Amino acid sequence: MNAGARLGLFGAGLVVAFGAAFGLAGVIVPASAVSDWTKGAEVDDHNGHAESAVGADDAASAAADDLKGLSLGLDRYVLSPIEAPASPGEPGALAFRIEDAAGVPVTDYATAHDKDLHLIVVRSDGSRFRHVHPVLDEATGTWSLPWEWTDAGTYRVFADFTPAQADAASLTLTRTVQVAGEFAPVAPQPTRVAEVDGFTVSLDGDLEAGAASDLTVTVAQDGRPVTALEPYLGAFGHLVALRDGDLAYLHVHAAGDEPEAGETSGPEIAFAAEAPTAGRYLLYLDFQVDGTVHTAEFVLDAAQAQGVTENEGDSHDDGH
């Protein structure tokens, strides 16, 4: 399928769904995934693995807890404490486990976007973003990869995975990691153009809280359109969005069918998005050219759409 036909398929849309106030995050998500956010039982104690179901009467007050990327436990799964170097420049490993309600490490996962688990690491000010894929030790259930911090600060680590069981929803669990040293936070400012590794990546379209928005990313190099975008994790572009406030998280791929091996596309990648509240959003686009993955970063401010209240914008109940 050519790129034009593929992009034409995105009309059903990917929906940006973000919850209550968020330290630094928002989310671009498929509409079909929104209902997953309210399916899990909240785990409120890692050591005891205590659980509490969210009933219909509690749904409104627990909305923030139901968003992905805001809890270390969900749907009877828990992200263990993160082992990592304590300070910048110290070589080591980042390691963790996904455990079930009984504290048993999980070793069986469903593959999603070419990987069994996606790991996102970002500092609290939205900088130092990394999207990586650790390796699982099936004997111990430990995920790990070599790791070294470049800067001090408070970091959020997001583990995005799908348990290997019928009809299991994808889950995103998170932990905070403190890296010792002097921390000079950077205040994100609105920007639609990113210069990365010799590429110029621009973002067109506006986010409106409570209304669908079309976003288009265009990749150029030396003033010429890039038409050699390669498949990366099953798509031509991979987008993560974080909203300034609470680091709620979810990521999606570009619209359209999964590319065939050897297929290329570009220079445009299209997304449809919907933000439930006004605010500032940080967007990170991963794209691949000549076997190398590059990350372009953008910052957009979403205004409240006319005729839509913020409470209406916060309400999403789309199913699979």
mmCIF file with all atom_site columns, N, CA and C in Angstrom, residues 279-320:
data_model
loop_
_atom_site.group_PDB
_atom_site.id
_atom_site.type_symbol
_atom_site.label_atom_id
_atom_site.label_alt_id
_atom_site.label_comp_id
_atom_site.label_asym_id
_atom_site.label_entity_id
_atom_site.label_seq_id
_atom_site.pdbx_PDB_ins_code
_atom_site.Cartn_x
_atom_site.Cartn_y
_atom_site.Cartn_z
_atom_site.occupancy
_atom_site.B_iso_or_equiv
_atom_site.pdbx_formal_charge
_atom_site.auth_seq_id
_atom_site.auth_comp_id
_atom_site.auth_asym_id
_atom_site.auth_atom_id
_atom_site.pdbx_PDB_model_num
ATOM 1   N N  . GLY A 1 279 ? -3.971  22.934 28.012 1.00 0.00 ? 279 GLY A N  1
ATOM 2   C CA . GLY A 1 279 ? -2.697  22.825 28.699 1.00 0.00 ? 279 GLY A CA 1
ATOM 3   C C  . GLY A 1 279 ? -1.554  22.646 27.724 1.00 0.00 ? 279 GLY A C  1
ATOM 4   N N  . ARG A 1 280 ? -0.388  22.441 28.269 1.00 0.00 ? 280 ARG A N  1
ATOM 5   C CA . ARG A 1 280 ? 0.830   22.285 27.458 1.00 0.00 ? 280 ARG A CA 1
ATOM 6   C C  . ARG A 1 280 ? 1.162   20.806 27.308 1.00 0.00 ? 280 ARG A C  1
ATOM 7   N N  . TYR A 1 281 ? 1.504   20.435 26.084 1.00 0.00 ? 281 TYR A N  1
ATOM 8   C CA . TYR A 1 281 ? 1.794   19.038 25.769 1.00 0.00 ? 281 TYR A CA 1
ATOM 9   C C  . TYR A 1 281 ? 3.161   18.912 25.115 1.00 0.00 ? 281 TYR A C  1
ATOM 10  N N  . LEU A 1 282 ? 3.904   17.908 25.534 1.00 0.00 ? 282 LEU A N  1
ATOM 11  C CA . LEU A 1 282 ? 5.224   17.620 24.989 1.00 0.00 ? 282 LEU A CA 1
ATOM 12  C C  . LEU A 1 282 ? 5.108   16.385 24.113 1.00 0.00 ? 282 LEU A C  1
ATOM 13  N N  . LEU A 1 283 ? 5.573   16.479 22.875 1.00 0.00 ? 283 LEU A N  1
ATOM 14  C CA . LEU A 1 283 ? 5.451   15.380 21.925 1.00 0.00 ? 283 LEU A CA 1
ATOM 15  C C  . LEU A 1 283 ? 6.835   14.946 21.460 1.00 0.00 ? 283 LEU A C  1
ATOM 16  N N  . TYR A 1 284 ? 7.015   13.640 21.355 1.00 0.00 ? 284 TYR A N  1
ATOM 17  C CA . TYR A 1 284 ? 8.284   13.046 20.958 1.00 0.00 ? 284 TYR A CA 1
ATOM 18  C C  . TYR A 1 284 ? 8.020   12.081 19.796 1.00 0.00 ? 284 TYR A C  1
ATOM 19  N N  . LEU A 1 285 ? 8.637   12.344 18.669 1.00 0.00 ? 285 LEU A N  1
ATOM 20  C CA . LEU A 1 285 ? 8.462   11.493 17.493 1.00 0.00 ? 285 LEU A CA 1
ATOM 21  C C  . LEU A 1 285 ? 9.734   10.719 17.210 1.00 0.00 ? 285 LEU A C  1
ATOM 22  N N  . ASP A 1 286 ? 9.643   9.390  17.198 1.00 0.00 ? 286 ASP A N  1
ATOM 23  C CA . ASP A 1 286 ? 10.738  8.533  16.759 1.00 0.00 ? 286 ASP A CA 1
ATOM 24  C C  . ASP A 1 286 ? 10.519  8.170  15.298 1.00 0.00 ? 286 ASP A C  1
ATOM 25  N N  . PHE A 1 287 ? 11.557  8.356  14.468 1.00 0.00 ? 287 PHE A N  1
ATOM 26  C CA . PHE A 1 287 ? 11.489  7.939  13.076 1.00 0.00 ? 287 PHE A CA 1
ATOM 27  C C  . PHE A 1 287 ? 12.844  7.372  12.674 1.00 0.00 ? 287 PHE A C  1
ATOM 28  N N  . GLN A 1 288 ? 12.843  6.524  11.646 1.00 0.00 ? 288 GLN A N  1
ATOM 29  C CA . GLN A 1 288 ? 14.059  5.821  11.261 1.00 0.00 ? 288 GLN A CA 1
ATOM 30  C C  . GLN A 1 288 ? 14.408  6.071  9.806  1.00 0.00 ? 288 GLN A C  1
ATOM 31  N N  . VAL A 1 289 ? 15.683  6.400  9.564  1.00 0.00 ? 289 VAL A N  1
ATOM 32  C CA . VAL A 1 289 ? 16.221  6.577  8.215  1.00 0.00 ? 289 VAL A CA 1
ATOM 33  C C  . VAL A 1 289 ? 17.590  5.910  8.168  1.00 0.00 ? 289 VAL A C  1
ATOM 34  N N  . ASP A 1 290 ? 17.834  5.097  7.145  1.00 0.00 ? 290 ASP A N  1
ATOM 35  C CA . ASP A 1 290 ? 19.113  4.396  6.975  1.00 0.00 ? 290 ASP A CA 1
ATOM 36  C C  . ASP A 1 290 ? 19.498  3.605  8.225  1.00 0.00 ? 290 ASP A C  1
ATOM 37  N N  . GLY A 1 291 ? 18.507  2.984  8.841  1.00 0.00 ? 291 GLY A N  1
ATOM 38  C CA . GLY A 1 291 ? 18.766  2.104  9.969  1.00 0.00 ? 291 GLY A CA 1
ATOM 39  C C  . GLY A 1 291 ? 19.009  2.806  11.292 1.00 0.00 ? 291 GLY A C  1
ATOM 40  N N  . THR A 1 292 ? 18.936  4.135  11.308 1.00 0.00 ? 292 THR A N  1
ATOM 41  C CA . THR A 1 292 ? 19.179  4.894  12.541 1.00 0.00 ? 292 THR A CA 1
ATOM 42  C C  . THR A 1 292 ? 17.892  5.572  12.995 1.00 0.00 ? 292 THR A C  1
ATOM 43  N N  . VAL A 1 293 ? 17.592  5.451  14.285 1.00 0.00 ? 293 VAL A N  1
ATOM 44  C CA . VAL A 1 293 ? 16.394  6.064  14.849 1.00 0.00 ? 293 VAL A CA 1
ATOM 45  C C  . VAL A 1 293 ? 16.734  7.455  15.372 1.00 0.00 ? 293 VAL A C  1
ATOM 46  N N  . HIS A 1 294 ? 15.894  8.419  15.037 1.00 0.00 ? 294 HIS A N  1
ATOM 47  C CA . HIS A 1 294 ? 16.051  9.798  15.483 1.00 0.00 ? 294 HIS A CA 1
ATOM 48  C C  . HIS A 1 294 ? 14.796  10.210 16.254 1.00 0.00 ? 294 HIS A C  1
ATOM 49  N N  . THR A 1 295 ? 14.958  11.132 17.202 1.00 0.00 ? 295 THR A N  1
ATOM 50  C CA . THR A 1 295 ? 13.824  11.598 17.997 1.00 0.00 ? 295 THR A CA 1
ATOM 51  C C  . THR A 1 295 ? 13.668  13.099 17.864 1.00 0.00 ? 295 THR A C  1
ATOM 52  N N  . ALA A 1 296 ? 12.520  13.529 17.375 1.00 0.00 ? 296 ALA A N  1
ATOM 53  C CA . ALA A 1 296 ? 12.195  14.950 17.261 1.00 0.00 ? 296 ALA A CA 1
ATOM 54  C C  . ALA A 1 296 ? 11.232  15.327 18.377 1.00 0.00 ? 296 ALA A C  1
ATOM 55  N N  . GLU A 1 297 ? 11.459  16.480 19.002 1.00 0.00 ? 297 GLU A N  1
ATOM 56  C CA . GLU A 1 297 ? 10.652  16.902 20.139 1.00 0.00 ? 297 GLU A CA 1
ATOM 57  C C  . GLU A 1 297 ? 9.907   18.194 19.823 1.00 0.00 ? 297 GLU A C  1
ATOM 58  N N  . PHE A 1 298 ? 8.644   18.249 20.241 1.00 0.00 ? 298 PHE A N  1
ATOM 59  C CA . PHE A 1 298 ? 7.788   19.413 20.014 1.00 0.00 ? 298 PHE A CA 1
ATOM 60  C C  . PHE A 1 298 ? 7.054   19.761 21.302 1.00 0.00 ? 298 PHE A C  1
ATOM 61  N N  . VAL A 1 299 ? 6.573   20.994 21.377 1.00 0.00 ? 299 VAL A N  1
ATOM 62  C CA . VAL A 1 299 ? 5.741   21.426 22.492 1.00 0.00 ? 299 VAL A CA 1
ATOM 63  C C  . VAL A 1 299 ? 4.557   22.196 21.922 1.00 0.00 ? 299 VAL A C  1
ATOM 64  N N  . LEU A 1 300 ? 3.340   21.754 22.253 1.00 0.00 ? 300 LEU A N  1
ATOM 65  C CA . LEU A 1 300 ? 2.125   22.416 21.791 1.00 0.00 ? 300 LEU A CA 1
ATOM 66  C C  . LEU A 1 300 ? 1.270   22.824 22.974 1.00 0.00 ? 300 LEU A C  1
ATOM 67  N N  . ASP A 1 301 ? 0.604   23.959 22.841 1.00 0.00 ? 301 ASP A N  1
ATOM 68  C CA . ASP A 1 301 ? -0.394  24.380 23.819 1.00 0.00 ? 301 ASP A CA 1
ATOM 69  C C  . ASP A 1 301 ? -1.780  24.094 23.258 1.00 0.00 ? 301 ASP A C  1
ATOM 70  N N  . ALA A 1 302 ? -2.597  23.426 24.046 1.00 0.00 ? 302 ALA A N  1
ATOM 71  C CA . ALA A 1 302 ? -3.966  23.120 23.633 1.00 0.00 ? 302 ALA A CA 1
ATOM 72  C C  . ALA A 1 302 ? -4.925  24.095 24.301 1.00 0.00 ? 302 ALA A C  1
ATOM 73  N N  . ALA A 1 303 ? -5.750  24.738 23.487 1.00 0.00 ? 303 ALA A N  1
ATOM 74  C CA . ALA A 1 303 ? -6.782  25.628 24.012 1.00 0.00 ? 303 ALA A CA 1
ATOM 75  C C  . ALA A 1 303 ? -8.083  24.860 24.142 1.00 0.00 ? 303 ALA A C  1
ATOM 76  N N  . GLN A 1 304 ? -8.995  25.385 24.939 1.00 0.00 ? 304 GLN A N  1
ATOM 77  C CA . GLN A 1 304 ? -10.299 24.755 25.075 1.00 0.00 ? 304 GLN A CA 1
ATOM 78  C C  . GLN A 1 304 ? -11.127 25.018 23.823 1.00 0.00 ? 304 GLN A C  1
ATOM 79  N N  . ALA A 1 305 ? -11.671 23.980 23.233 1.00 0.00 ? 305 ALA A N  1
ATOM 80  C CA . ALA A 1 305 ? -12.500 24.136 22.039 1.00 0.00 ? 305 ALA A CA 1
ATOM 81  C C  . ALA A 1 305 ? -13.787 24.861 22.397 1.00 0.00 ? 305 ALA A C  1
ATOM 82  N N  . GLN A 1 306 ? -14.295 25.659 21.463 1.00 0.00 ? 306 GLN A N  1
ATOM 83  C CA . GLN A 1 306 ? -15.527 26.398 21.694 1.00 0.00 ? 306 GLN A CA 1
ATOM 84  C C  . GLN A 1 306 ? -16.690 25.437 21.888 1.00 0.00 ? 306 GLN A C  1
ATOM 85  N N  . GLY A 1 307 ? -17.524 25.719 22.892 1.00 0.00 ? 307 GLY A N  1
ATOM 86  C CA . GLY A 1 307 ? -18.713 24.909 23.119 1.00 0.00 ? 307 GLY A CA 1
ATOM 87  C C  . GLY A 1 307 ? -18.452 23.636 23.879 1.00 0.00 ? 307 GLY A C  1
ATOM 88  N N  . VAL A 1 308 ? -17.187 23.402 24.313 1.00 0.00 ? 308 VAL A N  1
ATOM 89  C CA . VAL A 1 308 ? -16.861 22.188 25.055 1.00 0.00 ? 308 VAL A CA 1
ATOM 90  C C  . VAL A 1 308 ? -16.291 22.580 26.395 1.00 0.00 ? 308 VAL A C  1
ATOM 91  N N  . THR A 1 309 ? -16.908 22.127 27.480 1.00 0.00 ? 309 THR A N  1
ATOM 92  C CA . THR A 1 309 ? -16.390 22.408 28.807 1.00 0.00 ? 309 THR A CA 1
ATOM 93  C C  . THR A 1 309 ? -15.269 21.445 29.123 1.00 0.00 ? 309 THR A C  1
ATOM 94  N N  . GLU A 1 310 ? -14.463 21.794 30.092 1.00 0.00 ? 310 GLU A N  1
ATOM 95  C CA . GLU A 1 310 ? -13.337 20.937 30.439 1.00 0.00 ? 310 GLU A CA 1
ATOM 96  C C  . GLU A 1 310 ? -13.802 19.596 30.976 1.00 0.00 ? 310 GLU A C  1
ATOM 97  N N  . ASN A 1 311 ? -14.930 19.564 31.716 1.00 0.00 ? 311 ASN A N  1
ATOM 98  C CA . ASN A 1 311 ? -15.452 18.288 32.206 1.00 0.00 ? 311 ASN A CA 1
ATOM 99  C C  . ASN A 1 311 ? -15.858 17.391 31.054 1.00 0.00 ? 311 ASN A C  1
ATOM 100 N N  . GLU A 1 312 ? -16.471 17.990 30.010 1.00 0.00 ? 312 GLU A N  1
ATOM 101 C CA . GLU A 1 312 ? -16.831 17.199 28.835 1.00 0.00 ? 312 GLU A CA 1
ATOM 102 C C  . GLU A 1 312 ? -15.587 16.686 28.160 1.00 0.00 ? 312 GLU A C  1
ATOM 103 N N  . GLY A 1 313 ? -14.551 17.501 28.108 1.00 0.00 ? 313 GLY A N  1
ATOM 104 C CA . GLY A 1 313 ? -13.318 17.077 27.467 1.00 0.00 ? 313 GLY A CA 1
ATOM 105 C C  . GLY A 1 313 ? -12.638 15.953 28.196 1.00 0.00 ? 313 GLY A C  1
ATOM 106 N N  . ASP A 1 314 ? -12.838 15.870 29.520 1.00 0.00 ? 314 ASP A N  1
ATOM 107 C CA . ASP A 1 314 ? -12.212 14.813 30.298 1.00 0.00 ? 314 ASP A CA 1
ATOM 108 C C  . ASP A 1 314 ? -12.918 13.480 30.164 1.00 0.00 ? 314 ASP A C  1
ATOM 109 N N  . SER A 1 315 ? -14.126 13.482 29.605 1.00 0.00 ? 315 SER A N  1
ATOM 110 C CA . SER A 1 315 ? -14.930 12.251 29.576 1.00 0.00 ? 315 SER A CA 1
ATOM 111 C C  . SER A 1 315 ? -14.728 11.506 28.281 1.00 0.00 ? 315 SER A C  1
ATOM 112 N N  . HIS A 1 316 ? -14.175 10.280 28.392 1.00 0.00 ? 316 HIS A N  1
ATOM 113 C CA . HIS A 1 316 ? -13.990 9.409  27.235 1.00 0.00 ? 316 HIS A CA 1
ATOM 114 C C  . HIS A 1 316 ? -14.424 8.009  27.616 1.00 0.00 ? 316 HIS A C  1
ATOM 115 N N  . ASP A 1 317 ? -15.227 7.399  26.790 1.00 0.00 ? 317 ASP A N  1
ATOM 116 C CA . ASP A 1 317 ? -15.688 6.042  27.101 1.00 0.00 ? 317 ASP A CA 1
ATOM 117 C C  . ASP A 1 317 ? -15.746 5.236  25.821 1.00 0.00 ? 317 ASP A C  1
ATOM 118 N N  . ASP A 1 318 ? -14.673 5.320  25.023 1.00 0.00 ? 318 ASP A N  1
ATOM 119 C CA . ASP A 1 318 ? -14.636 4.552  23.784 1.00 0.00 ? 318 ASP A CA 1
ATOM 120 C C  . ASP A 1 318 ? -14.191 3.141  24.080 1.00 0.00 ? 318 ASP A C  1
ATOM 121 N N  . GLY A 1 319 ? -14.802 2.173  23.472 1.00 0.00 ? 319 GLY A N  1
ATOM 122 C CA . GLY A 1 319 ? -14.429 0.785  23.704 1.00 0.00 ? 319 GLY A CA 1
ATOM 123 C C  . GLY A 1 319 ? -13.597 0.242  22.572 1.00 0.00 ? 319 GLY A C  1
ATOM 124 N N  . HIS A 1 320 ? -13.173 -1.017 22.747 1.00 0.00 ? 320 HIS A N  1
ATOM 125 C CA . HIS A 1 320 ? -12.410 -1.673 21.679 1.00 0.00 ? 320 HIS A CA 1
ATOM 126 C C  . HIS A 1 320 ? -13.317 -1.899 20.491 1.00 0.00 ? 320 HIS A C  1
#
